[in-house]
């Protein structure tokens, strides 16, 4: 549902604002357009979120909503329920309502050219967040803020590489591979592709590692469970689970425990996100490495939206700060995650 809360039309507000500006300039006031406008009316940002598939996502939505509220920004929020067509519809509504800035989380990388051209024709700047897009004309959006998924994948690969030093040494003689199962995120999404690519890049020159199974669990806990039931039936010897998010990991852990397989001991688990439940599992020894993906981008998103509305420059590419938590760390130092 799109919440249309503002009562005075945008055109009317703009006319009022221009009259006000002329009047102020006439009176010798020096106030800039955006600052005066924002003071008087507040900014309107259209935000197209992809859904609520994970705890990470819910936290991300809350972060944007809280930051908007704190800054007095009106957020026109739409939940696309995992469908790109719903996102395209939402963006079209934002254009029709003449919001000041459009912010969106692209569920997949492709298919945005037309709607972004429409936003450009309407003169509305667009900020892409969390997942990246590929468009023929990259100037169709102003910038990106979000996670560095390639780096996350590399960190996961590096952890696996460092964990199996003994078995790797033995590989020369035994030819016994280190087997990996991958729980893939949403197909066609930049984050799933980046994580998969970074992971493979690190392991590429090490033939002792073999990815024996890779399927999309859509970042859903329920699908992580279902896939684990499947791959645990298919394979007896699994050394590693590389999971693109904690939700799928938690589902897989449940399936393992039902079968008496000890997660984190019988199978090494590396997971991405760092929601509280994954940190708890790390503390319990059920997960071996948690790669943080930071969902708390709301304040920076709103700051960038304000800059765009004011016609100011924003960076093309901005990655958020993210850490890696290893089983060997002092885990008592990890602050509560809040989601
Ligand atoms: O890792 C996952 C989610 O796009 C980075 O989407 C995000 C991913 C996150 O639902 O949990």
mmCIF file of C-alpha atoms and ligand atoms in Angstrom:
data_model
loop_
_atom_site.group_PDB
_atom_site.id
_atom_site.type_symbol
_atom_site.label_atom_id
_atom_site.label_comp_id
_atom_site.label_asym_id
_atom_site.label_seq_id
_atom_site.Cartn_x
_atom_site.Cartn_y
_atom_site.Cartn_z
ATOM 1 C CA UNK A 1 0.000 0.000 0.000
ATOM 2 C CA UNK A 2 1.180 3.455 -0.835
ATOM 3 C CA UNK A 3 0.468 5.971 1.858
ATOM 4 C CA UNK A 4 -0.567 9.281 0.446
ATOM 5 C CA UNK A 5 -0.582 11.473 3.478
ATOM 6 C CA UNK A 6 0.038 14.888 2.097
ATOM 7 C CA UNK A 7 -3.052 16.928 1.492
ATOM 8 C CA UNK A 8 -1.803 19.935 -0.446
ATOM 9 C CA UNK A 9 -0.785 19.054 -3.998
ATOM 10 C CA UNK A 10 2.846 19.253 -4.955
ATOM 11 C CA UNK A 11 2.175 21.786 -7.703
ATOM 12 C CA UNK A 12 0.351 23.993 -5.265
ATOM 13 C CA UNK A 13 3.136 23.735 -2.771
ATOM 14 C CA UNK A 14 5.686 24.554 -5.447
ATOM 15 C CA UNK A 15 3.748 27.633 -6.553
ATOM 16 C CA UNK A 16 3.427 28.706 -2.942
ATOM 17 C CA UNK A 17 7.097 28.129 -2.457
ATOM 18 C CA UNK A 18 8.075 30.129 -5.544
ATOM 19 C CA UNK A 19 5.855 32.995 -4.454
ATOM 20 C CA UNK A 20 7.418 32.810 -1.049
ATOM 21 C CA UNK A 21 10.926 32.766 -2.514
ATOM 22 C CA UNK A 22 10.180 35.805 -4.733
ATOM 23 C CA UNK A 23 8.787 37.594 -1.751
ATOM 24 C CA UNK A 24 11.827 36.771 0.380
ATOM 25 C CA UNK A 25 14.252 37.729 -2.377
ATOM 26 C CA UNK A 26 12.285 40.919 -2.878
ATOM 27 C CA UNK A 27 12.716 41.620 0.776
ATOM 28 C CA UNK A 28 16.416 41.000 0.530
ATOM 29 C CA UNK A 29 16.439 37.582 2.196
ATOM 30 C CA UNK A 30 19.280 35.265 1.104
ATOM 31 C CA UNK A 31 17.802 31.850 1.763
ATOM 32 C CA UNK A 32 18.536 29.068 -0.776
ATOM 33 C CA UNK A 33 15.701 27.279 -2.563
ATOM 34 C CA UNK A 34 15.982 23.888 -0.963
ATOM 35 C CA UNK A 35 16.586 24.955 2.578
ATOM 36 C CA UNK A 36 13.648 27.340 2.568
ATOM 37 C CA UNK A 37 11.474 24.775 0.813
ATOM 38 C CA UNK A 38 12.393 22.008 3.193
ATOM 39 C CA UNK A 39 11.897 24.178 6.217
ATOM 40 C CA UNK A 40 8.449 25.136 5.065
ATOM 41 C CA UNK A 41 7.172 21.906 3.570
ATOM 42 C CA UNK A 42 9.521 19.009 4.193
ATOM 43 C CA UNK A 43 10.895 16.657 1.658
ATOM 44 C CA UNK A 44 8.891 13.847 0.075
ATOM 45 C CA UNK A 45 10.794 10.662 -0.693
ATOM 46 C CA UNK A 46 9.294 7.655 -2.485
ATOM 47 C CA UNK A 47 10.840 4.452 -1.157
ATOM 48 C CA UNK A 48 10.322 1.151 -2.965
ATOM 49 C CA UNK A 49 11.389 -1.747 -0.760
ATOM 50 C CA UNK A 50 11.425 -5.317 -2.071
ATOM 51 C CA UNK A 51 9.578 -7.000 0.768
ATOM 52 C CA UNK A 52 10.110 -8.546 4.167
ATOM 53 C CA UNK A 53 11.914 -11.771 3.296
ATOM 54 C CA UNK A 54 14.411 -11.637 6.170
ATOM 55 C CA UNK A 55 15.157 -10.057 9.544
ATOM 56 C CA UNK A 56 17.832 -8.059 7.700
ATOM 57 C CA UNK A 57 15.219 -6.611 5.370
ATOM 58 C CA UNK A 58 12.830 -5.678 8.170
ATOM 59 C CA UNK A 59 15.662 -3.898 9.953
ATOM 60 C CA UNK A 60 16.601 -2.090 6.746
ATOM 61 C CA UNK A 61 13.024 -0.861 6.244
ATOM 62 C CA UNK A 62 12.814 0.308 9.841
ATOM 63 C CA UNK A 63 16.131 2.104 9.531
ATOM 64 C CA UNK A 64 14.888 4.118 6.533
ATOM 65 C CA UNK A 65 11.510 4.840 8.139
ATOM 66 C CA UNK A 66 13.062 5.943 11.443
ATOM 67 C CA UNK A 67 15.619 8.159 9.725
ATOM 68 C CA UNK A 68 12.927 9.804 7.603
ATOM 69 C CA UNK A 69 10.783 10.448 10.672
ATOM 70 C CA UNK A 70 13.748 11.860 12.588
ATOM 71 C CA UNK A 71 14.473 14.309 9.769
ATOM 72 C CA UNK A 72 10.856 15.288 9.184
ATOM 73 C CA UNK A 73 10.964 13.710 5.735
ATOM 74 C CA UNK A 74 7.692 12.308 4.397
ATOM 75 C CA UNK A 75 8.338 8.773 3.233
ATOM 76 C CA UNK A 76 5.983 7.269 0.685
ATOM 77 C CA UNK A 77 6.711 3.620 1.372
ATOM 78 C CA UNK A 78 5.880 0.680 -0.858
ATOM 79 C CA UNK A 79 6.506 -3.009 -0.182
ATOM 80 C CA UNK A 80 6.845 -4.825 -3.520
ATOM 81 C CA UNK A 81 6.393 -8.291 -2.028
ATOM 82 C CA UNK A 82 9.335 -9.692 -3.998
ATOM 83 C CA UNK A 83 8.010 -8.690 -7.417
ATOM 84 C CA UNK A 84 9.884 -6.441 -9.797
ATOM 85 C CA UNK A 85 6.641 -5.509 -11.554
ATOM 86 C CA UNK A 86 5.307 -4.163 -8.250
ATOM 87 C CA UNK A 87 8.453 -2.085 -7.852
ATOM 88 C CA UNK A 88 8.054 -0.647 -11.337
ATOM 89 C CA UNK A 89 4.427 0.224 -10.526
ATOM 90 C CA UNK A 90 5.482 1.860 -7.268
ATOM 91 C CA UNK A 91 8.147 3.949 -8.994
ATOM 92 C CA UNK A 92 5.558 5.035 -11.579
ATOM 93 C CA UNK A 93 3.241 6.127 -8.766
ATOM 94 C CA UNK A 94 6.056 8.096 -7.164
ATOM 95 C CA UNK A 95 6.554 9.839 -10.492
ATOM 96 C CA UNK A 96 2.831 10.551 -10.809
ATOM 97 C CA UNK A 97 2.791 11.982 -7.280
ATOM 98 C CA UNK A 98 5.863 14.072 -8.086
ATOM 99 C CA UNK A 99 7.891 13.077 -5.070
ATOM 100 C CA UNK A 100 11.165 14.973 -4.646
ATOM 101 C CA UNK A 101 13.443 11.924 -4.697
ATOM 102 C CA UNK A 102 12.980 8.231 -5.463
ATOM 103 C CA UNK A 103 14.906 5.653 -3.445
ATOM 104 C CA UNK A 104 14.650 1.995 -4.363
ATOM 105 C CA UNK A 105 16.102 -1.435 -3.579
ATOM 106 C CA UNK A 106 16.230 -3.243 -6.920
ATOM 107 C CA UNK A 107 15.256 -6.847 -6.398
ATOM 108 C CA UNK A 108 17.221 -7.836 -9.517
ATOM 109 C CA UNK A 109 19.873 -6.021 -11.539
ATOM 110 C CA UNK A 110 18.161 -5.820 -14.949
ATOM 111 C CA UNK A 111 15.003 -4.308 -16.341
ATOM 112 C CA UNK A 112 15.036 -0.774 -14.943
ATOM 113 C CA UNK A 113 15.916 1.317 -18.019
ATOM 114 C CA UNK A 114 12.406 2.379 -19.016
ATOM 115 C CA UNK A 115 11.060 3.328 -15.632
ATOM 116 C CA UNK A 116 14.228 5.226 -14.744
ATOM 117 C CA UNK A 117 14.000 7.107 -18.013
ATOM 118 C CA UNK A 118 10.470 8.091 -16.976
ATOM 119 C CA UNK A 119 11.802 9.361 -13.656
ATOM 120 C CA UNK A 120 14.456 11.351 -15.463
ATOM 121 C CA UNK A 121 11.883 12.837 -17.854
ATOM 122 C CA UNK A 122 9.908 13.921 -14.803
ATOM 123 C CA UNK A 123 13.051 15.498 -13.341
ATOM 124 C CA UNK A 124 13.091 13.265 -10.240
ATOM 125 C CA UNK A 125 16.517 12.099 -9.029
ATOM 126 C CA UNK A 126 16.909 8.416 -8.154
ATOM 127 C CA UNK A 127 19.037 6.833 -5.460
ATOM 128 C CA UNK A 128 19.678 3.083 -5.679
ATOM 129 C CA UNK A 129 20.260 1.311 -2.406
ATOM 130 C CA UNK A 130 21.347 -2.100 -1.102
ATOM 131 C CA UNK A 131 21.366 -3.925 -4.465
ATOM 132 C CA UNK A 132 22.930 -2.690 -7.672
ATOM 133 C CA UNK A 133 21.446 -2.300 -11.140
ATOM 134 C CA UNK A 134 22.707 -2.504 -14.677
ATOM 135 C CA UNK A 135 21.295 0.048 -17.089
ATOM 136 C CA UNK A 136 22.488 1.066 -20.549
ATOM 137 C CA UNK A 137 22.811 4.660 -19.370
ATOM 138 C CA UNK A 138 24.254 4.696 -15.833
ATOM 139 C CA UNK A 139 23.435 8.382 -15.472
ATOM 140 C CA UNK A 140 19.765 7.343 -15.113
ATOM 141 C CA UNK A 141 20.426 7.123 -11.395
ATOM 142 C CA UNK A 142 22.403 9.502 -9.224
ATOM 143 C CA UNK A 143 24.246 7.036 -7.033
ATOM 144 C CA UNK A 144 24.308 3.843 -5.018
ATOM 145 C CA UNK A 145 24.645 3.224 -1.308
ATOM 146 C CA UNK A 146 24.809 -0.271 0.135
ATOM 147 C CA UNK A 147 26.794 -3.376 0.707
ATOM 148 C CA UNK A 148 29.933 -4.587 -1.061
ATOM 149 C CA UNK A 149 28.728 -8.079 -1.881
ATOM 150 C CA UNK A 150 31.835 -9.030 -3.825
ATOM 151 C CA UNK A 151 33.918 -8.330 -0.721
ATOM 152 C CA UNK A 152 31.510 -10.348 1.428
ATOM 153 C CA UNK A 153 31.918 -13.306 -0.903
ATOM 154 C CA UNK A 154 35.697 -12.923 -0.877
ATOM 155 C CA UNK A 155 35.715 -12.844 2.923
ATOM 156 C CA UNK A 156 33.670 -16.036 2.999
ATOM 157 C CA UNK A 157 36.055 -17.698 0.541
ATOM 158 C CA UNK A 158 39.088 -16.587 2.511
ATOM 159 C CA UNK A 159 37.626 -17.996 5.722
ATOM 160 C CA UNK A 160 37.048 -21.365 4.073
ATOM 161 C CA UNK A 161 40.553 -21.328 2.627
ATOM 162 C CA UNK A 162 42.082 -20.583 6.034
ATOM 163 C CA UNK A 163 39.953 -23.157 7.840
ATOM 164 C CA UNK A 164 40.951 -26.224 5.855
ATOM 165 C CA UNK A 165 44.736 -25.907 5.853
ATOM 166 C CA UNK A 166 45.287 -29.503 7.021
ATOM 167 C CA UNK A 167 42.847 -31.100 4.641
ATOM 168 C CA UNK A 168 44.274 -28.995 1.830
ATOM 169 C CA UNK A 169 47.766 -30.259 2.549
ATOM 170 C CA UNK A 170 46.512 -33.836 2.489
ATOM 171 C CA UNK A 171 44.716 -33.306 -0.825
ATOM 172 C CA UNK A 172 47.960 -33.880 -2.726
ATOM 173 C CA UNK A 173 47.945 -37.512 -1.634
ATOM 174 C CA UNK A 174 44.315 -38.262 -0.856
ATOM 175 C CA UNK A 175 42.712 -36.358 -3.750
ATOM 176 C CA UNK A 176 39.811 -36.054 -1.366
ATOM 177 C CA UNK A 177 38.111 -32.749 -2.149
ATOM 178 C CA UNK A 178 36.722 -30.260 0.329
ATOM 179 C CA UNK A 179 33.058 -30.216 -0.578
ATOM 180 C CA UNK A 180 30.945 -27.095 -0.467
ATOM 181 C CA UNK A 181 27.217 -26.513 -0.570
ATOM 182 C CA UNK A 182 26.058 -23.034 -1.478
ATOM 183 C CA UNK A 183 22.725 -21.570 -0.445
ATOM 184 C CA UNK A 184 22.276 -18.938 -3.103
ATOM 185 C CA UNK A 185 20.230 -15.771 -2.590
ATOM 186 C CA UNK A 186 17.654 -14.444 -5.026
ATOM 187 C CA UNK A 187 18.606 -15.258 -8.602
ATOM 188 C CA UNK A 188 19.415 -12.217 -10.689
ATOM 189 C CA UNK A 189 20.078 -10.046 -7.636
ATOM 190 C CA UNK A 190 23.367 -8.194 -7.523
ATOM 191 C CA UNK A 191 24.100 -9.282 -3.961
ATOM 192 C CA UNK A 192 23.690 -13.003 -4.646
ATOM 193 C CA UNK A 193 25.794 -12.698 -7.793
ATOM 194 C CA UNK A 194 28.471 -10.664 -6.001
ATOM 195 C CA UNK A 195 28.669 -13.071 -3.075
ATOM 196 C CA UNK A 196 28.914 -16.075 -5.386
ATOM 197 C CA UNK A 197 31.532 -14.392 -7.554
ATOM 198 C CA UNK A 198 33.748 -13.184 -4.700
ATOM 199 C CA UNK A 199 33.649 -16.619 -3.082
ATOM 200 C CA UNK A 200 34.591 -18.414 -6.286
ATOM 201 C CA UNK A 201 37.303 -15.903 -7.094
ATOM 202 C CA UNK A 202 39.193 -16.737 -3.889
ATOM 203 C CA UNK A 203 38.855 -20.493 -4.323
ATOM 204 C CA UNK A 204 39.381 -20.590 -8.090
ATOM 205 C CA UNK A 205 43.079 -21.428 -7.936
ATOM 206 C CA UNK A 206 42.520 -24.174 -5.329
ATOM 207 C CA UNK A 207 41.225 -27.312 -7.037
ATOM 208 C CA UNK A 208 40.858 -29.061 -3.684
ATOM 209 C CA UNK A 209 37.621 -27.121 -3.145
ATOM 210 C CA UNK A 210 34.532 -28.293 -4.974
ATOM 211 C CA UNK A 211 31.120 -26.687 -4.974
ATOM 212 C CA UNK A 212 28.943 -29.763 -5.215
ATOM 213 C CA UNK A 213 25.549 -28.086 -4.838
ATOM 214 C CA UNK A 214 24.276 -24.546 -5.345
ATOM 215 C CA UNK A 215 20.610 -23.565 -5.351
ATOM 216 C CA UNK A 216 18.599 -20.458 -4.696
ATOM 217 C CA UNK A 217 16.761 -20.283 -1.404
ATOM 218 C CA UNK A 218 15.578 -16.737 -2.171
ATOM 219 C CA UNK A 219 17.029 -15.448 1.114
ATOM 220 C CA UNK A 220 14.179 -17.247 2.931
ATOM 221 C CA UNK A 221 14.565 -19.301 6.091
ATOM 222 C CA UNK A 222 11.862 -21.741 4.955
ATOM 223 C CA UNK A 223 13.657 -22.392 1.666
ATOM 224 C CA UNK A 224 16.992 -22.767 3.453
ATOM 225 C CA UNK A 225 15.368 -25.548 5.448
ATOM 226 C CA UNK A 226 13.883 -27.199 2.344
ATOM 227 C CA UNK A 227 17.159 -27.085 0.430
ATOM 228 C CA UNK A 228 19.041 -28.525 3.386
ATOM 229 C CA UNK A 229 16.627 -31.436 3.562
ATOM 230 C CA UNK A 230 17.394 -32.017 -0.103
ATOM 231 C CA UNK A 231 21.196 -31.723 -0.032
ATOM 232 C CA UNK A 232 21.546 -33.679 3.200
ATOM 233 C CA UNK A 233 19.677 -36.496 1.469
ATOM 234 C CA UNK A 234 21.838 -36.227 -1.620
ATOM 235 C CA UNK A 235 25.310 -36.045 -0.066
ATOM 236 C CA UNK A 236 26.954 -37.809 2.829
ATOM 237 C CA UNK A 237 30.161 -35.839 2.861
ATOM 238 C CA UNK A 238 29.678 -32.131 3.082
ATOM 239 C CA UNK A 239 32.499 -30.075 4.540
ATOM 240 C CA UNK A 240 31.142 -26.546 4.189
ATOM 241 C CA UNK A 241 27.901 -24.653 3.854
ATOM 242 C CA UNK A 242 28.309 -21.205 2.358
ATOM 243 C CA UNK A 243 25.014 -19.426 2.844
ATOM 244 C CA UNK A 244 24.187 -16.074 1.259
ATOM 245 C CA UNK A 245 22.149 -15.047 4.286
ATOM 246 C CA UNK A 246 21.434 -15.895 7.912
ATOM 247 C CA UNK A 247 17.789 -16.696 7.317
ATOM 248 C CA UNK A 248 18.656 -19.595 5.007
ATOM 249 C CA UNK A 249 21.431 -20.647 7.402
ATOM 250 C CA UNK A 250 19.027 -20.869 10.334
ATOM 251 C CA UNK A 251 16.672 -22.997 8.247
ATOM 252 C CA UNK A 252 19.546 -25.294 7.261
ATOM 253 C CA UNK A 253 20.677 -25.607 10.896
ATOM 254 C CA UNK A 254 17.201 -26.732 11.849
ATOM 255 C CA UNK A 255 17.241 -29.441 9.158
ATOM 256 C CA UNK A 256 20.708 -30.581 10.240
ATOM 257 C CA UNK A 257 19.782 -30.839 13.894
ATOM 258 C CA UNK A 258 16.682 -32.851 13.071
ATOM 259 C CA UNK A 259 19.029 -35.424 11.562
ATOM 260 C CA UNK A 260 21.551 -35.376 14.366
ATOM 261 C CA UNK A 261 24.153 -33.540 12.293
ATOM 262 C CA UNK A 262 26.059 -31.022 14.386
ATOM 263 C CA UNK A 263 26.170 -27.636 12.643
ATOM 264 C CA UNK A 264 29.507 -25.883 12.969
ATOM 265 C CA UNK A 265 31.200 -29.165 13.933
ATOM 266 C CA UNK A 266 30.266 -31.839 11.406
ATOM 267 C CA UNK A 267 29.864 -29.166 8.755
ATOM 268 C CA UNK A 268 31.618 -25.787 8.761
ATOM 269 C CA UNK A 269 29.150 -22.952 8.247
ATOM 270 C CA UNK A 270 29.870 -19.487 6.906
ATOM 271 C CA UNK A 271 26.937 -17.099 6.650
ATOM 272 C CA UNK A 272 26.250 -13.494 5.678
ATOM 273 C CA UNK A 273 24.211 -10.750 7.426
ATOM 274 C CA UNK A 274 24.969 -11.007 11.184
ATOM 275 C CA UNK A 275 21.479 -10.837 12.605
ATOM 276 C CA UNK A 276 21.332 -11.561 16.335
ATOM 277 C CA UNK A 277 20.287 -15.212 15.877
ATOM 278 C CA UNK A 278 23.392 -15.863 13.739
ATOM 279 C CA UNK A 279 25.660 -14.233 16.316
ATOM 280 C CA UNK A 280 24.007 -16.411 18.978
ATOM 281 C CA UNK A 281 24.656 -19.476 16.790
ATOM 282 C CA UNK A 282 28.299 -18.368 16.415
ATOM 283 C CA UNK A 283 28.573 -18.173 20.205
ATOM 284 C CA UNK A 284 27.063 -21.652 20.520
ATOM 285 C CA UNK A 285 29.552 -23.033 17.998
ATOM 286 C CA UNK A 286 26.837 -23.835 15.448
ATOM 287 C CA UNK A 287 28.191 -21.340 12.945
ATOM 288 C CA UNK A 288 31.896 -20.721 12.321
ATOM 289 C CA UNK A 289 32.023 -17.361 10.602
ATOM 290 C CA UNK A 290 29.496 -14.542 10.228
ATOM 291 C CA UNK A 291 30.079 -11.856 7.656
ATOM 292 C CA UNK A 292 28.306 -8.670 8.489
ATOM 293 C CA UNK A 293 26.025 -7.019 5.985
ATOM 294 C CA UNK A 294 24.907 -3.702 7.415
ATOM 295 C CA UNK A 295 21.182 -2.919 7.042
ATOM 296 C CA UNK A 296 21.244 0.326 9.022
ATOM 297 C CA UNK A 297 21.608 2.618 6.036
ATOM 298 C CA UNK A 298 18.548 4.781 6.736
ATOM 299 C CA UNK A 299 20.296 7.891 8.086
ATOM 300 C CA UNK A 300 22.731 8.008 5.168
ATOM 301 C CA UNK A 301 19.963 7.342 2.621
ATOM 302 C CA UNK A 302 17.941 10.260 3.952
ATOM 303 C CA UNK A 303 21.006 12.506 4.018
ATOM 304 C CA UNK A 304 21.727 11.646 0.367
ATOM 305 C CA UNK A 305 18.074 12.188 -0.578
ATOM 306 C CA UNK A 306 18.210 15.628 1.016
ATOM 307 C CA UNK A 307 21.313 16.464 -0.978
ATOM 308 C CA UNK A 308 19.735 15.268 -4.215
ATOM 309 C CA UNK A 309 16.613 17.320 -3.569
ATOM 310 C CA UNK A 310 18.835 20.335 -3.041
ATOM 311 C CA UNK A 311 20.518 19.699 -6.392
ATOM 312 C CA UNK A 312 23.799 18.793 -4.703
ATOM 313 C CA UNK A 313 26.374 16.221 -5.679
ATOM 314 C CA UNK A 314 26.323 12.739 -4.139
ATOM 315 C CA UNK A 315 28.978 10.038 -4.539
ATOM 316 C CA UNK A 316 28.336 7.541 -7.350
ATOM 317 C CA UNK A 317 29.174 4.590 -5.148
ATOM 318 C CA UNK A 318 29.117 4.387 -1.387
ATOM 319 C CA UNK A 319 29.729 1.197 0.561
ATOM 320 C CA UNK A 320 28.748 0.874 4.199
ATOM 321 C CA UNK A 321 31.089 -0.248 6.952
ATOM 322 C CA UNK A 322 30.944 -4.007 7.570
ATOM 323 C CA UNK A 323 32.847 -6.465 9.746
ATOM 324 C CA UNK A 324 33.585 -10.166 9.897
ATOM 325 C CA UNK A 325 33.011 -12.188 13.053
ATOM 326 C CA UNK A 326 35.041 -15.380 13.461
ATOM 327 C CA UNK A 327 34.475 -18.222 15.923
ATOM 328 C CA UNK A 328 37.943 -17.518 17.335
ATOM 329 C CA UNK A 329 37.145 -13.865 18.175
ATOM 330 C CA UNK A 330 36.284 -12.624 21.634
ATOM 331 C CA UNK A 331 32.563 -12.894 20.991
ATOM 332 C CA UNK A 332 31.640 -11.163 24.239
ATOM 333 C CA UNK A 333 32.643 -7.907 22.548
ATOM 334 C CA UNK A 334 29.901 -8.056 19.935
ATOM 335 C CA UNK A 335 27.227 -5.479 20.739
ATOM 336 C CA UNK A 336 23.573 -6.582 20.573
ATOM 337 C CA UNK A 337 22.601 -6.413 16.925
ATOM 338 C CA UNK A 338 19.103 -5.053 17.351
ATOM 339 C CA UNK A 339 17.521 -7.351 14.792
HETATM 340 O O1 LIG B 1 21.651 -10.247 2.870
HETATM 341 C C1 LIG B 1 19.343 -10.699 2.878
HETATM 342 C C2 LIG B 1 18.241 -9.988 2.274
HETATM 343 O O2 LIG B 1 20.062 -7.445 -0.275
HETATM 344 C C3 LIG B 1 21.900 -7.431 1.195
HETATM 345 O O3 LIG B 1 18.727 -9.330 1.149
HETATM 346 C C4 LIG B 1 20.478 -7.773 1.005
HETATM 347 C C5 LIG B 1 20.108 -9.193 1.307
HETATM 348 C C6 LIG B 1 20.403 -9.673 2.719
HETATM 349 O O4 LIG B 1 16.999 -10.293 2.452
HETATM 350 O O5 LIG B 1 19.128 -11.157 4.169
#
